[in-house]
Amino acid sequence: MAVNAAVCGAGAFGRNHLRVYRELERDGETVKLAAIIESNAARAAALKKEWQVPVFSSVEEALAARDRGEISIDAASVCVPTSEHHAVAAPLLRAGVDLLIEKPIAATTAEADDLIALARQHGRVIQPGHLERFNPAVLAVKPLLNKPMFFEAHRLSVFTPRALDVDVVLDLMIHDLDIVLSFAQSPVREIRAVGLPILSDKIDIANVRLEFDSGCVANFTASRVSTEQVRKLRFFQPREYISIDYARRDVLVIDVNGIPGSAAAAANPPAGLAFNKPQVRQAEPLRLEIEAFLESARTRNAPQVSAEDGRAALALALAINQAIAEHAQRAGLA
Ligand SMILES: NC(=O)c1ccc[n+]([C@@H]2O[C@H](COP(=O)([O-])OP(=O)(O)OC[C@H]3O[C@@H](n4cnc5c(N)ncnc54)[C@H](O)[C@@H]3O)[C@@H](O)[C@H]2O)c1
């Protein structure tokens, strides 16, 4: 049976969810784009024409139509601004709807905990929208992980007046925090951070150093006020350097086993570095993410990215913001 899917919040990113649900439907997947929930009246009117599905101005209105038997909603993408995630997601969970909630899962850990409790109580799936987990470059690197000890993440964007309800840590850096948490597999021991508001009244650029219990260290730079677009994660593990370009969806592995003078090179003389480009399957991350979500909704299996993962990334992002505030205080910037 087809999963009846709704998109709640059809702004800049919600439109991508709409497109992917419709593409999946057209490709014969067992999903149907069943409704759009959009509070902006002008946008809602245009969406109705464009997508030819019922459009509602609120979750309550959509659920009332469902109760009257006018539509079915089994699953939904929550793509409203982060500050609204909890207000929109809670009634949907109570009404028995499985949710793909855009990142970050919520604005506070209390809100995230409440959503997790509601999902348990109502037997619902929550998959937080940590899209980079489904980036084919990340998927290609997962089998190569071997005790990574040093990460360097750069995520730079040009300024656009969007997502200004949150700072750059919750907006952009959270993607890399989630990936590094999933790769490092160790609790964070120490956070050093600096951040500044530049064009908005929230932190627009931030640099963070994390140290994990394992001894692994990770540096992150995130900016939404740059002149260029960069999305890179580089890391070192024993005798290996791996570079991921999220935007180009490619991976470079440099193996130092062949360096003259190294133990491995002494045993196996050919000199030089071995450059390797692992095969990366070309697929759209959002499509893979939504396919994984629909699979969980159909099978009731746990989602590939759990609500707890989303909560952990959020908690770390909020701890980083606390460290940024403390640094600002020490530096006389507050
Ligand atoms: N995964 C990614 O790479 C990625 C990229 C961009 C944005 N996002 C996330 O997507 C979410 C939305 O971001 P955006 O840039 O699309 O924002 P946006 O402001 O462009 O769109 C949000 C839409 O939600 C609507 N809305 C607000 N409150 C509503 C409510 N209560 N009910 C129904 N509709 C409501 C607004 O009218 C607007 O159309 C954020 O959580 C953001 O972090 C994720």
XYZ file of C-alpha atoms and ligand atoms in Angstrom:
378
model
C 0.000 0.000 0.000
C 1.232 3.471 -0.870
C 2.457 5.685 1.952
C 0.460 8.935 1.888
C 3.021 11.655 2.469
C 2.579 15.327 3.342
C 5.101 18.155 3.313
C 4.693 20.644 6.134
C 6.377 23.974 5.308
C 6.952 24.399 1.587
C 9.558 27.162 1.571
C 13.080 27.039 0.152
C 13.897 23.496 1.274
C 10.404 22.032 1.623
C 10.045 22.490 -2.142
C 12.838 19.949 -2.611
C 10.928 17.427 -0.473
C 7.825 18.045 -2.605
C 9.794 17.459 -5.800
C 11.335 14.204 -4.500
C 8.016 12.753 -3.258
C 6.477 13.533 -6.647
C 9.471 12.010 -8.494
C 9.233 8.836 -6.393
C 5.495 8.649 -7.070
C 6.086 9.046 -10.828
C 8.847 6.422 -10.705
C 6.331 3.902 -9.377
C 7.493 3.838 -5.739
C 4.760 3.036 -3.223
C 4.284 6.631 -2.107
C 1.733 9.305 -2.876
C 2.135 13.048 -2.341
C -1.111 13.502 -0.406
C -1.087 17.036 1.043
C 0.868 20.219 1.643
C 0.673 22.229 4.853
C 1.821 25.816 4.351
C 0.873 28.778 6.542
C 1.773 31.525 4.067
C -1.515 32.173 2.217
C -0.018 33.499 -1.023
C 2.487 30.652 -1.186
C -0.250 28.116 -0.358
C -2.400 29.336 -3.281
C 0.515 29.031 -5.723
C 1.416 25.560 -4.387
C -2.138 24.304 -4.890
C -1.947 25.211 -8.574
C 1.551 23.879 -9.066
C 1.243 20.522 -7.274
C -2.469 19.727 -7.663
C -2.852 18.345 -4.129
C -4.904 19.626 -1.167
C -3.109 22.480 0.633
C -3.850 23.337 4.265
C -2.812 26.374 6.280
C -2.045 24.451 9.485
C -1.439 20.959 10.855
C -4.736 21.196 12.739
C -6.626 21.945 9.509
C -4.965 19.017 7.710
C -5.680 16.607 10.563
C -9.322 17.730 10.690
C -9.638 16.970 6.937
C -8.080 13.570 7.602
C -10.559 12.913 10.436
C -13.391 13.747 8.022
C -11.975 11.124 5.648
C -11.103 13.687 2.936
C -7.381 12.853 2.838
C -4.958 10.271 4.243
C -1.627 11.191 5.855
C 0.679 8.387 7.049
C 4.005 10.227 6.912
C 5.238 13.801 6.642
C 8.346 15.872 6.075
C 8.612 18.724 8.584
C 10.301 21.608 6.746
C 9.117 24.627 8.721
C 11.779 26.871 10.331
C 13.613 25.135 13.202
C 11.931 27.290 15.863
C 8.593 25.796 14.682
C 9.647 22.130 14.452
C 8.244 21.073 17.822
C 4.938 22.975 17.468
C 4.293 21.260 14.127
C 5.766 17.822 14.840
C 4.071 17.163 18.219
C 0.436 17.141 16.959
C 1.444 15.067 13.912
C 3.056 12.419 16.148
C -0.001 12.402 18.423
C -2.132 11.825 15.325
C -0.045 8.762 14.373
C 2.055 10.282 11.554
C 5.679 9.164 10.932
C 8.048 12.110 10.551
C 11.141 13.108 8.647
C 12.069 16.265 10.596
C 14.543 18.621 8.929
C 17.748 19.280 10.836
C 18.161 20.290 13.590
C 15.509 18.017 15.080
C 14.269 20.866 17.312
C 15.426 24.180 18.746
C 16.093 22.880 22.294
C 16.966 19.520 23.842
C 13.757 19.704 25.938
C 11.744 19.928 22.706
C 13.750 17.059 21.176
C 13.158 14.920 24.291
C 9.450 15.633 24.133
C 9.279 14.605 20.453
C 11.233 11.399 21.180
C 8.866 10.572 24.063
C 5.802 11.242 21.864
C 7.203 9.031 19.079
C 7.701 6.188 21.584
C 4.262 6.656 23.103
C 2.545 6.596 19.709
C 4.817 4.022 18.065
C 5.985 6.486 15.388
C 9.181 6.867 13.362
C 11.206 10.068 13.664
C 14.100 10.430 11.254
C 15.995 13.734 11.639
C 17.020 15.246 8.293
C 20.769 14.843 8.553
C 21.083 14.827 4.800
C 24.856 14.372 4.569
C 24.508 10.850 6.009
C 23.002 10.000 2.626
C 25.603 11.863 0.588
C 27.058 9.172 -1.706
C 30.582 10.408 -0.828
C 29.906 9.772 2.874
C 28.404 6.363 2.093
C 31.543 5.480 0.081
C 33.808 6.437 3.007
C 31.987 4.504 5.734
C 33.627 1.138 4.904
C 37.070 2.836 4.943
C 36.852 4.157 8.515
C 39.722 2.942 10.653
C 40.136 4.911 13.891
C 40.102 8.453 12.480
C 42.069 10.742 14.808
C 41.967 14.211 13.254
C 39.118 15.896 11.346
C 39.018 19.231 9.543
C 35.553 20.378 8.401
C 34.774 23.471 6.324
C 31.257 24.504 5.429
C 31.119 28.008 3.963
C 28.165 29.677 2.260
C 27.427 33.047 0.757
C 24.933 35.115 2.731
C 21.232 34.686 2.007
C 18.534 36.024 4.322
C 17.237 32.541 5.223
C 17.326 30.314 8.317
C 17.992 33.427 10.384
C 15.850 32.041 13.218
C 18.973 30.052 14.172
C 22.745 30.702 14.189
C 25.320 29.173 11.836
C 26.091 26.330 14.268
C 22.489 25.068 14.220
C 22.023 25.956 10.554
C 25.217 24.657 8.868
C 27.817 23.258 11.281
C 25.312 20.720 12.606
C 25.706 18.725 9.372
C 29.422 18.184 10.080
C 28.872 17.681 13.827
C 26.518 14.808 13.045
C 28.893 13.212 10.526
C 31.939 13.515 12.808
C 29.972 12.155 15.802
C 28.986 9.161 13.685
C 32.583 8.634 12.442
C 34.441 9.267 15.735
C 32.203 7.046 17.903
C 33.458 8.576 21.154
C 32.039 11.071 23.694
C 33.156 14.715 23.405
C 35.547 15.632 26.231
C 36.357 19.269 25.491
C 34.949 22.121 23.418
C 36.836 25.277 22.392
C 34.875 27.714 20.283
C 34.767 31.225 18.891
C 31.957 32.783 16.882
C 30.789 36.189 15.729
C 27.644 37.783 14.371
C 28.525 39.552 11.113
C 25.454 40.310 9.010
C 22.654 38.964 11.228
C 22.075 39.340 14.964
C 23.118 35.696 15.541
C 26.477 33.915 15.150
C 27.258 33.924 11.401
C 30.780 32.489 11.493
C 32.226 30.007 13.968
C 35.343 27.969 14.544
C 35.301 25.013 16.928
C 37.823 22.507 18.248
C 36.486 19.329 19.809
C 38.490 16.712 21.626
C 36.951 13.281 22.110
C 37.582 10.786 24.943
C 39.397 8.614 22.375
C 41.939 11.424 21.835
C 40.503 12.221 18.413
C 40.450 15.951 17.610
C 38.075 17.714 15.215
C 38.193 21.292 13.906
C 35.132 22.843 12.328
C 34.668 26.124 10.498
C 31.185 27.174 9.430
C 30.247 30.463 7.843
C 27.174 31.871 6.154
C 28.918 35.130 5.231
C 31.591 33.882 2.839
C 32.343 34.784 -0.743
C 32.545 31.151 -1.791
C 30.700 27.884 -1.284
C 32.790 25.139 0.362
C 31.587 21.812 1.775
C 34.562 19.687 2.752
C 35.537 17.173 5.402
C 39.105 15.915 5.572
C 40.453 13.448 8.091
C 43.502 11.431 9.005
C 43.613 7.891 10.303
C 46.638 5.606 10.665
C 48.704 6.007 7.446
C 45.760 7.398 5.540
C 44.293 10.772 4.593
C 40.699 10.938 3.313
C 39.056 13.968 1.774
C 35.312 14.233 1.159
C 33.851 16.947 -1.037
C 30.161 16.888 -0.127
C 29.203 19.270 -2.932
C 31.034 17.409 -5.699
C 30.144 14.112 -4.003
C 33.616 12.706 -4.413
C 36.277 11.152 -2.226
C 40.059 11.161 -2.378
C 42.081 8.660 -0.362
C 45.816 9.124 0.005
C 47.593 6.132 1.390
C 51.081 6.842 2.761
C 52.172 3.204 2.899
C 54.315 3.742 -0.172
C 56.369 6.667 1.196
C 60.103 5.886 1.027
C 61.464 5.275 4.506
C 58.155 4.231 6.067
C 57.975 0.772 7.601
C 55.541 -0.344 4.937
C 57.700 1.052 2.141
C 60.761 -0.764 3.520
C 58.844 -4.024 3.319
C 57.328 -3.135 -0.030
C 59.728 -0.780 -1.857
C 57.637 1.093 -4.516
C 57.963 4.749 -3.583
C 55.417 7.539 -3.414
C 51.932 8.197 -2.247
C 49.056 6.087 -3.461
C 46.169 8.269 -4.664
C 42.861 6.538 -4.811
C 39.410 7.729 -5.834
C 36.878 5.215 -4.518
C 33.845 4.709 -6.709
C 30.958 6.897 -5.571
C 27.440 6.014 -6.673
C 25.836 9.118 -8.189
C 22.489 9.707 -6.524
C 20.725 12.682 -4.939
C 21.187 12.603 -1.132
C 17.656 13.907 -0.487
C 16.155 11.144 -2.595
C 18.184 8.515 -0.688
C 17.144 10.123 2.618
C 13.442 10.142 1.743
C 13.623 6.581 0.377
C 15.192 5.443 3.682
C 12.479 7.262 5.650
C 9.675 5.700 3.593
C 11.289 2.288 4.042
C 11.150 2.743 7.847
C 7.559 3.970 7.622
C 6.585 0.864 5.612
C 8.576 -1.762 7.507
C 8.473 -0.149 10.983
C 12.232 -0.791 11.179
C 14.343 1.779 13.032
C 15.405 4.672 10.787
C 18.999 4.749 9.514
C 19.473 8.074 11.340
C 17.743 7.947 14.714
C 15.967 10.663 16.654
C 18.649 10.119 19.327
C 21.347 10.915 16.729
C 19.465 14.118 15.960
C 19.240 14.897 19.660
C 22.992 14.265 20.137
C 23.927 16.615 17.265
C 21.580 19.267 18.653
C 22.961 18.924 22.207
C 26.518 19.293 20.882
C 25.549 22.338 18.779
C 23.951 23.976 21.813
C 27.021 23.188 23.986
C 29.180 24.817 21.284
C 26.968 27.912 21.410
C 27.474 28.006 25.164
C 31.253 27.801 24.645
C 31.029 30.623 22.059
C 29.122 32.782 24.573
C 31.742 32.088 27.258
C 34.534 32.968 24.844
C 32.758 36.224 23.918
C 32.506 37.061 27.614
C 36.231 36.418 28.178
C 37.140 38.437 25.093
C 34.943 41.359 26.148
C 32.668 40.938 23.110
C 29.434 40.169 24.932
N 18.988 19.427 5.084
C 19.429 20.546 4.547
O 20.469 20.574 3.900
C 18.630 21.802 4.743
C 18.822 22.899 3.888
C 18.028 24.021 4.083
C 17.093 24.062 5.114
N 16.958 22.976 5.935
C 16.002 22.998 7.051
O 14.686 23.072 6.519
C 13.853 23.820 7.390
C 13.198 24.947 6.593
O 14.188 25.812 6.063
P 13.873 26.731 4.778
O 15.147 27.387 4.436
O 13.121 25.965 3.771
O 12.862 27.816 5.448
P 11.813 28.729 4.698
O 11.544 29.876 5.624
O 12.233 29.021 3.296
O 10.498 27.810 4.607
C 9.714 27.492 5.713
C 8.259 27.428 5.263
O 7.469 26.990 6.346
C 6.269 27.771 6.391
N 5.758 27.706 7.775
C 6.241 28.335 8.876
N 5.554 27.955 9.967
C 4.602 27.082 9.545
C 3.606 26.344 10.214
N 3.442 26.429 11.548
N 2.813 25.527 9.480
C 2.973 25.436 8.128
N 3.925 26.128 7.442
C 4.723 26.921 8.148
C 6.691 29.143 5.929
O 5.607 29.920 5.464
C 7.685 28.786 4.823
O 7.049 28.650 3.575
C 14.749 24.310 8.539
O 14.641 23.410 9.618
C 16.161 24.199 7.957
O 17.150 23.985 8.943
C 17.689 21.863 5.740
